Each structure stands twice: as structure tokens, then as C-alpha cells.
Amino acid sequence: MSTPFPPSTFPTMSLGTPANPNSNNNESTRRPPPPADISSVMSAITLCSSHDASIRRPAEELLQTWENAPSFEGVYHVTGYLTSLISIIGDTSSTNTTNINIRLMAAILLKNGIPKSFSVPLPESPNSEMDMNTLTQLQQERANIRNQLPVLLFREVN
């Protein structure tokens, strides 16, 4: 029986250190990641299962970028990554084409991403680093995760 994920990347794959809002990594020189919608997150997770390192590494780096993207006092803000992971994990419909291995990887990424995202408090009001639209999106995403996570954890399996 072969595993769909190369032994070198799964389950020992590390996606980096927790986000640190006080780091001096010169984040202003880094490019913002592409939007984290369901299709792009699922595509990156699928590419992480490739045995070809030239395909796998860029996908791993993209997932790491989404996971470690600054959510406050950074140059860019990523919304949708954790919500996309929850959607991938929760998609168990009969027309579901999501492989169980992709759902498992999404669950691991969600487990690793929630502490990093929620460890940085959001400001009470917009400031020079974050406009009102971004602040509202981040607040909505956090509320969405708080509402969907218990449903995902405690639902009955058919």
C-alpha cells in the first residue's frame, strides 16, 4: 500500500514558526500572497502530495505563506485561508470529489494555523496599518471560524 504523501513531507512536514507581530523581518519587501480561496488552497494541498520536489516545494511555500501571513501590524493581510480549510474539511457531500487525504491535510493545516492566526489580537478600530475593510474581513473570518469549528468537531458521522 503506497501513501499518497511522500514520507519526507507527511506527517512530519513543518510549516514554519508561529507568527510574531513584533518581528523585524523587513516584511515590507515581501510580496503579498495570492488570495486564499477554496480552489487555490485545495490546489496547493493537492500539489503538496506530489513526489516531484519541483512541484511540491512551491505549494508548501505558498501554504506556509498563507499560514504565517501577518494578520496585524504587517504589510499585508490574508483572509479566507482558515475558512477555506474549514470548508474543505467539512465537505462530505455525496458529490464530493475531495479526497480524504486532502481533507486530512487541511485538518492538520487548520490545527497549525488557528493558534498562529488567533495569537495576534485585532485592533478595536482601523489605524494606519489596517483599513476598515480589512479589519471587518478579519473579524468576520474569526467569527466564522469560532462558529464553524465546534460544528465540525462535534457533528455525527454518517
PDB file of C-alpha atoms in Angstrom:
ATOM      1  CA  MET A   1       0.000   0.000   0.000  1.00  0.00           C
ATOM      2  CA  SER A   2       1.531   3.283  -1.036  1.00  0.00           C
ATOM      3  CA  THR A   3       0.886   6.524   0.780  1.00  0.00           C
ATOM      4  CA  PRO A   4      -0.373   9.472  -1.256  1.00  0.00           C
ATOM      5  CA  PHE A   5       2.022  11.820   0.532  1.00  0.00           C
ATOM      6  CA  PRO A   6       5.784  11.348   0.241  1.00  0.00           C
ATOM      7  CA  PRO A   7       7.293  10.225   3.563  1.00  0.00           C
ATOM      8  CA  SER A   8       9.596  13.245   3.503  1.00  0.00           C
ATOM      9  CA  THR A   9       6.692  15.702   3.784  1.00  0.00           C
ATOM     10  CA  PHE A  10       3.870  13.925   5.582  1.00  0.00           C
ATOM     11  CA  PRO A  11       3.239  13.720   8.543  1.00  0.00           C
ATOM     12  CA  THR A  12       6.487  15.384   9.637  1.00  0.00           C
ATOM     13  CA  MET A  13       6.027  18.441   7.427  1.00  0.00           C
ATOM     14  CA  SER A  14       6.625  21.649   9.336  1.00  0.00           C
ATOM     15  CA  LEU A  15       5.136  24.837   8.007  1.00  0.00           C
ATOM     16  CA  GLY A  16       7.273  27.244   9.967  1.00  0.00           C
ATOM     17  CA  THR A  17       7.263  29.074  13.241  1.00  0.00           C
ATOM     18  CA  PRO A  18       4.307  30.896  14.803  1.00  0.00           C
ATOM     19  CA  ALA A  19       3.554  34.377  13.560  1.00  0.00           C
ATOM     20  CA  ASN A  20       5.273  37.085  15.558  1.00  0.00           C
ATOM     21  CA  PRO A  21       3.783  40.565  15.215  1.00  0.00           C
ATOM     22  CA  ASN A  22       6.935  42.155  16.664  1.00  0.00           C
ATOM     23  CA  SER A  23       9.393  40.508  14.293  1.00  0.00           C
ATOM     24  CA  ASN A  24      11.736  42.693  12.282  1.00  0.00           C
ATOM     25  CA  ASN A  25      11.900  40.506   9.170  1.00  0.00           C
ATOM     26  CA  ASN A  26      11.526  43.512   6.891  1.00  0.00           C
ATOM     27  CA  GLU A  27       8.108  42.276   5.841  1.00  0.00           C
ATOM     28  CA  SER A  28       7.608  45.318   3.629  1.00  0.00           C
ATOM     29  CA  THR A  29       9.926  43.807   1.000  1.00  0.00           C
ATOM     30  CA  ARG A  30       7.968  40.552   0.701  1.00  0.00           C
ATOM     31  CA  ARG A  31       5.259  40.224  -1.910  1.00  0.00           C
ATOM     32  CA  PRO A  32       1.731  39.548  -0.705  1.00  0.00           C
ATOM     33  CA  PRO A  33       0.473  36.027  -1.357  1.00  0.00           C
ATOM     34  CA  PRO A  34      -2.333  35.355  -3.821  1.00  0.00           C
ATOM     35  CA  PRO A  35      -5.867  35.295  -2.401  1.00  0.00           C
ATOM     36  CA  ALA A  36      -6.649  32.231  -0.312  1.00  0.00           C
ATOM     37  CA  ASP A  37      -9.897  30.944  -1.792  1.00  0.00           C
ATOM     38  CA  ILE A  38     -11.114  27.342  -1.599  1.00  0.00           C
ATOM     39  CA  SER A  39      -9.909  26.326  -5.055  1.00  0.00           C
ATOM     40  CA  SER A  40      -6.403  27.748  -4.637  1.00  0.00           C
ATOM     41  CA  VAL A  41      -5.998  26.262  -1.139  1.00  0.00           C
ATOM     42  CA  MET A  42      -7.223  22.854  -2.341  1.00  0.00           C
ATOM     43  CA  SER A  43      -4.907  23.054  -5.337  1.00  0.00           C
ATOM     44  CA  ALA A  44      -1.911  23.849  -3.125  1.00  0.00           C
ATOM     45  CA  ILE A  45      -2.744  20.968  -0.779  1.00  0.00           C
ATOM     46  CA  THR A  46      -3.093  18.603  -3.748  1.00  0.00           C
ATOM     47  CA  LEU A  47       0.263  19.725  -5.149  1.00  0.00           C
ATOM     48  CA  CYS A  48       1.884  19.071  -1.742  1.00  0.00           C
ATOM     49  CA  SER A  49       1.230  15.363  -2.268  1.00  0.00           C
ATOM     50  CA  SER A  50       3.416  15.277  -5.372  1.00  0.00           C
ATOM     51  CA  HIS A  51       6.543  13.152  -5.310  1.00  0.00           C
ATOM     52  CA  ASP A  52       8.253  15.727  -7.550  1.00  0.00           C
ATOM     53  CA  ALA A  53      10.044  18.257  -5.335  1.00  0.00           C
ATOM     54  CA  SER A  54       9.866  20.969  -8.005  1.00  0.00           C
ATOM     55  CA  ILE A  55       6.065  20.806  -7.785  1.00  0.00           C
ATOM     56  CA  ARG A  56       5.763  20.122  -4.055  1.00  0.00           C
ATOM     57  CA  ARG A  57       8.071  22.851  -2.665  1.00  0.00           C
ATOM     58  CA  PRO A  58       6.325  25.883  -4.212  1.00  0.00           C
ATOM     59  CA  ALA A  59       2.983  24.564  -2.944  1.00  0.00           C
ATOM     60  CA  GLU A  60       4.419  24.051   0.544  1.00  0.00           C
ATOM     61  CA  GLU A  61       5.871  27.573   0.477  1.00  0.00           C
ATOM     62  CA  LEU A  62       2.508  29.007  -0.579  1.00  0.00           C
ATOM     63  CA  LEU A  63       0.716  27.207   2.273  1.00  0.00           C
ATOM     64  CA  GLN A  64       3.405  28.410   4.671  1.00  0.00           C
ATOM     65  CA  THR A  65       2.989  31.985   3.404  1.00  0.00           C
ATOM     66  CA  TRP A  66      -0.771  31.857   3.946  1.00  0.00           C
ATOM     67  CA  GLU A  67      -0.335  30.330   7.390  1.00  0.00           C
ATOM     68  CA  ASN A  68       2.316  32.796   8.562  1.00  0.00           C
ATOM     69  CA  ALA A  69       0.919  35.916   6.881  1.00  0.00           C
ATOM     70  CA  PRO A  70       0.796  38.803   9.335  1.00  0.00           C
ATOM     71  CA  SER A  71      -2.729  39.491  10.468  1.00  0.00           C
ATOM     72  CA  PHE A  72      -1.950  42.765  12.239  1.00  0.00           C
ATOM     73  CA  GLU A  73       0.835  45.339  12.052  1.00  0.00           C
ATOM     74  CA  GLY A  74       2.077  43.682   8.863  1.00  0.00           C
ATOM     75  CA  VAL A  75       2.184  44.865   5.317  1.00  0.00           C
ATOM     76  CA  TYR A  76      -0.494  42.516   4.015  1.00  0.00           C
ATOM     77  CA  HIS A  77      -3.346  40.542   5.477  1.00  0.00           C
ATOM     78  CA  VAL A  78      -4.692  37.202   4.284  1.00  0.00           C
ATOM     79  CA  THR A  79      -8.335  36.434   4.781  1.00  0.00           C
ATOM     80  CA  GLY A  80     -10.048  33.272   3.678  1.00  0.00           C
ATOM     81  CA  TYR A  81      -7.268  30.750   4.333  1.00  0.00           C
ATOM     82  CA  LEU A  82      -8.661  29.235   7.533  1.00  0.00           C
ATOM     83  CA  THR A  83     -12.234  29.491   6.276  1.00  0.00           C
ATOM     84  CA  SER A  84     -11.191  27.655   3.109  1.00  0.00           C
ATOM     85  CA  LEU A  85      -9.590  24.904   5.197  1.00  0.00           C
ATOM     86  CA  ILE A  86     -12.794  24.530   7.226  1.00  0.00           C
ATOM     87  CA  SER A  87     -14.824  24.299   4.006  1.00  0.00           C
ATOM     88  CA  ILE A  88     -12.503  21.616   2.608  1.00  0.00           C
ATOM     89  CA  ILE A  89     -12.671  19.586   5.833  1.00  0.00           C
ATOM     90  CA  GLY A  90     -16.441  19.884   6.126  1.00  0.00           C
ATOM     91  CA  ASP A  91     -17.239  18.958   2.520  1.00  0.00           C
ATOM     92  CA  THR A  92     -18.604  15.420   2.856  1.00  0.00           C
ATOM     93  CA  SER A  93     -21.438  15.625   0.342  1.00  0.00           C
ATOM     94  CA  SER A  94     -22.167  12.690  -1.927  1.00  0.00           C
ATOM     95  CA  THR A  95     -20.935  14.701  -4.923  1.00  0.00           C
ATOM     96  CA  ASN A  96     -17.722  15.437  -3.061  1.00  0.00           C
ATOM     97  CA  THR A  97     -14.587  14.985  -5.112  1.00  0.00           C
ATOM     98  CA  THR A  98     -12.359  15.965  -2.196  1.00  0.00           C
ATOM     99  CA  ASN A  99     -10.003  13.126  -1.407  1.00  0.00           C
ATOM    100  CA  ILE A 100      -9.881  12.023   2.241  1.00  0.00           C
ATOM    101  CA  ASN A 101      -6.127  12.699   2.236  1.00  0.00           C
ATOM    102  CA  ILE A 102      -6.698  16.312   1.174  1.00  0.00           C
ATOM    103  CA  ARG A 103      -9.260  16.701   3.952  1.00  0.00           C
ATOM    104  CA  LEU A 104      -6.804  15.213   6.461  1.00  0.00           C
ATOM    105  CA  MET A 105      -4.037  17.572   5.339  1.00  0.00           C
ATOM    106  CA  ALA A 106      -6.469  20.505   5.565  1.00  0.00           C
ATOM    107  CA  ALA A 107      -7.302  19.457   9.134  1.00  0.00           C
ATOM    108  CA  ILE A 108      -3.612  19.405  10.057  1.00  0.00           C
ATOM    109  CA  LEU A 109      -3.071  22.823   8.451  1.00  0.00           C
ATOM    110  CA  LEU A 110      -6.118  24.198  10.291  1.00  0.00           C
ATOM    111  CA  LYS A 111      -4.824  22.815  13.592  1.00  0.00           C
ATOM    112  CA  ASN A 112      -1.490  24.539  12.994  1.00  0.00           C
ATOM    113  CA  GLY A 113      -2.958  27.753  11.601  1.00  0.00           C
ATOM    114  CA  ILE A 114      -5.538  28.654  14.233  1.00  0.00           C
ATOM    115  CA  PRO A 115      -3.055  29.385  17.046  1.00  0.00           C
ATOM    116  CA  LYS A 116      -0.928  31.498  14.699  1.00  0.00           C
ATOM    117  CA  SER A 117      -3.899  33.493  13.477  1.00  0.00           C
ATOM    118  CA  PHE A 118      -5.599  33.969  16.823  1.00  0.00           C
ATOM    119  CA  SER A 119      -2.405  34.734  18.759  1.00  0.00           C
ATOM    120  CA  VAL A 120      -2.331  38.251  17.295  1.00  0.00           C
ATOM    121  CA  PRO A 121      -5.137  40.445  18.649  1.00  0.00           C
ATOM    122  CA  LEU A 122      -7.076  42.596  16.214  1.00  0.00           C
ATOM    123  CA  PRO A 123      -7.282  46.334  16.889  1.00  0.00           C
ATOM    124  CA  GLU A 124     -10.537  47.822  18.154  1.00  0.00           C
ATOM    125  CA  SER A 125     -10.697  50.324  15.286  1.00  0.00           C
ATOM    126  CA  PRO A 126      -8.940  50.962  11.947  1.00  0.00           C
ATOM    127  CA  ASN A 127      -5.481  52.522  12.103  1.00  0.00           C
ATOM    128  CA  SER A 128      -2.574  53.345   9.804  1.00  0.00           C
ATOM    129  CA  GLU A 129      -1.699  49.642   9.379  1.00  0.00           C
ATOM    130  CA  MET A 130      -5.200  48.313   8.733  1.00  0.00           C
ATOM    131  CA  ASP A 131      -8.136  49.893   6.933  1.00  0.00           C
ATOM    132  CA  MET A 132     -11.769  49.338   7.920  1.00  0.00           C
ATOM    133  CA  ASN A 133     -12.460  46.843   5.120  1.00  0.00           C
ATOM    134  CA  THR A 134      -9.544  44.573   6.106  1.00  0.00           C
ATOM    135  CA  LEU A 135     -10.405  44.810   9.788  1.00  0.00           C
ATOM    136  CA  THR A 136     -14.023  43.865   9.074  1.00  0.00           C
ATOM    137  CA  GLN A 137     -12.942  40.895   6.909  1.00  0.00           C
ATOM    138  CA  LEU A 138     -10.593  39.595   9.613  1.00  0.00           C
ATOM    139  CA  GLN A 139     -13.256  39.990  12.313  1.00  0.00           C
ATOM    140  CA  GLN A 140     -15.808  38.169  10.154  1.00  0.00           C
ATOM    141  CA  GLU A 141     -13.375  35.360   9.395  1.00  0.00           C
ATOM    142  CA  ARG A 142     -12.576  34.871  13.084  1.00  0.00           C
ATOM    143  CA  ALA A 143     -16.283  34.847  13.961  1.00  0.00           C
ATOM    144  CA  ASN A 144     -16.919  32.357  11.151  1.00  0.00           C
ATOM    145  CA  ILE A 145     -14.178  30.060  12.454  1.00  0.00           C
ATOM    146  CA  ARG A 146     -15.492  30.313  16.033  1.00  0.00           C
ATOM    147  CA  ASN A 147     -18.955  29.332  14.797  1.00  0.00           C
ATOM    148  CA  GLN A 148     -17.970  26.539  12.398  1.00  0.00           C
ATOM    149  CA  LEU A 149     -15.234  24.805  14.384  1.00  0.00           C
ATOM    150  CA  PRO A 150     -17.496  23.327  17.100  1.00  0.00           C
ATOM    151  CA  VAL A 151     -19.960  22.141  14.445  1.00  0.00           C
ATOM    152  CA  LEU A 152     -17.122  20.438  12.592  1.00  0.00           C
ATOM    153  CA  LEU A 153     -15.704  18.825  15.731  1.00  0.00           C
ATOM    154  CA  PHE A 154     -18.956  17.537  17.177  1.00  0.00           C
ATOM    155  CA  ARG A 155     -21.016  16.510  14.177  1.00  0.00           C
ATOM    156  CA  GLU A 156     -22.174  12.927  13.880  1.00  0.00           C
ATOM    157  CA  VAL A 157     -20.535  10.779  11.268  1.00  0.00           C
ATOM    158  CA  ASN A 158     -22.970   9.101   8.856  1.00  0.00           C
TER     159      ASN A 158
END
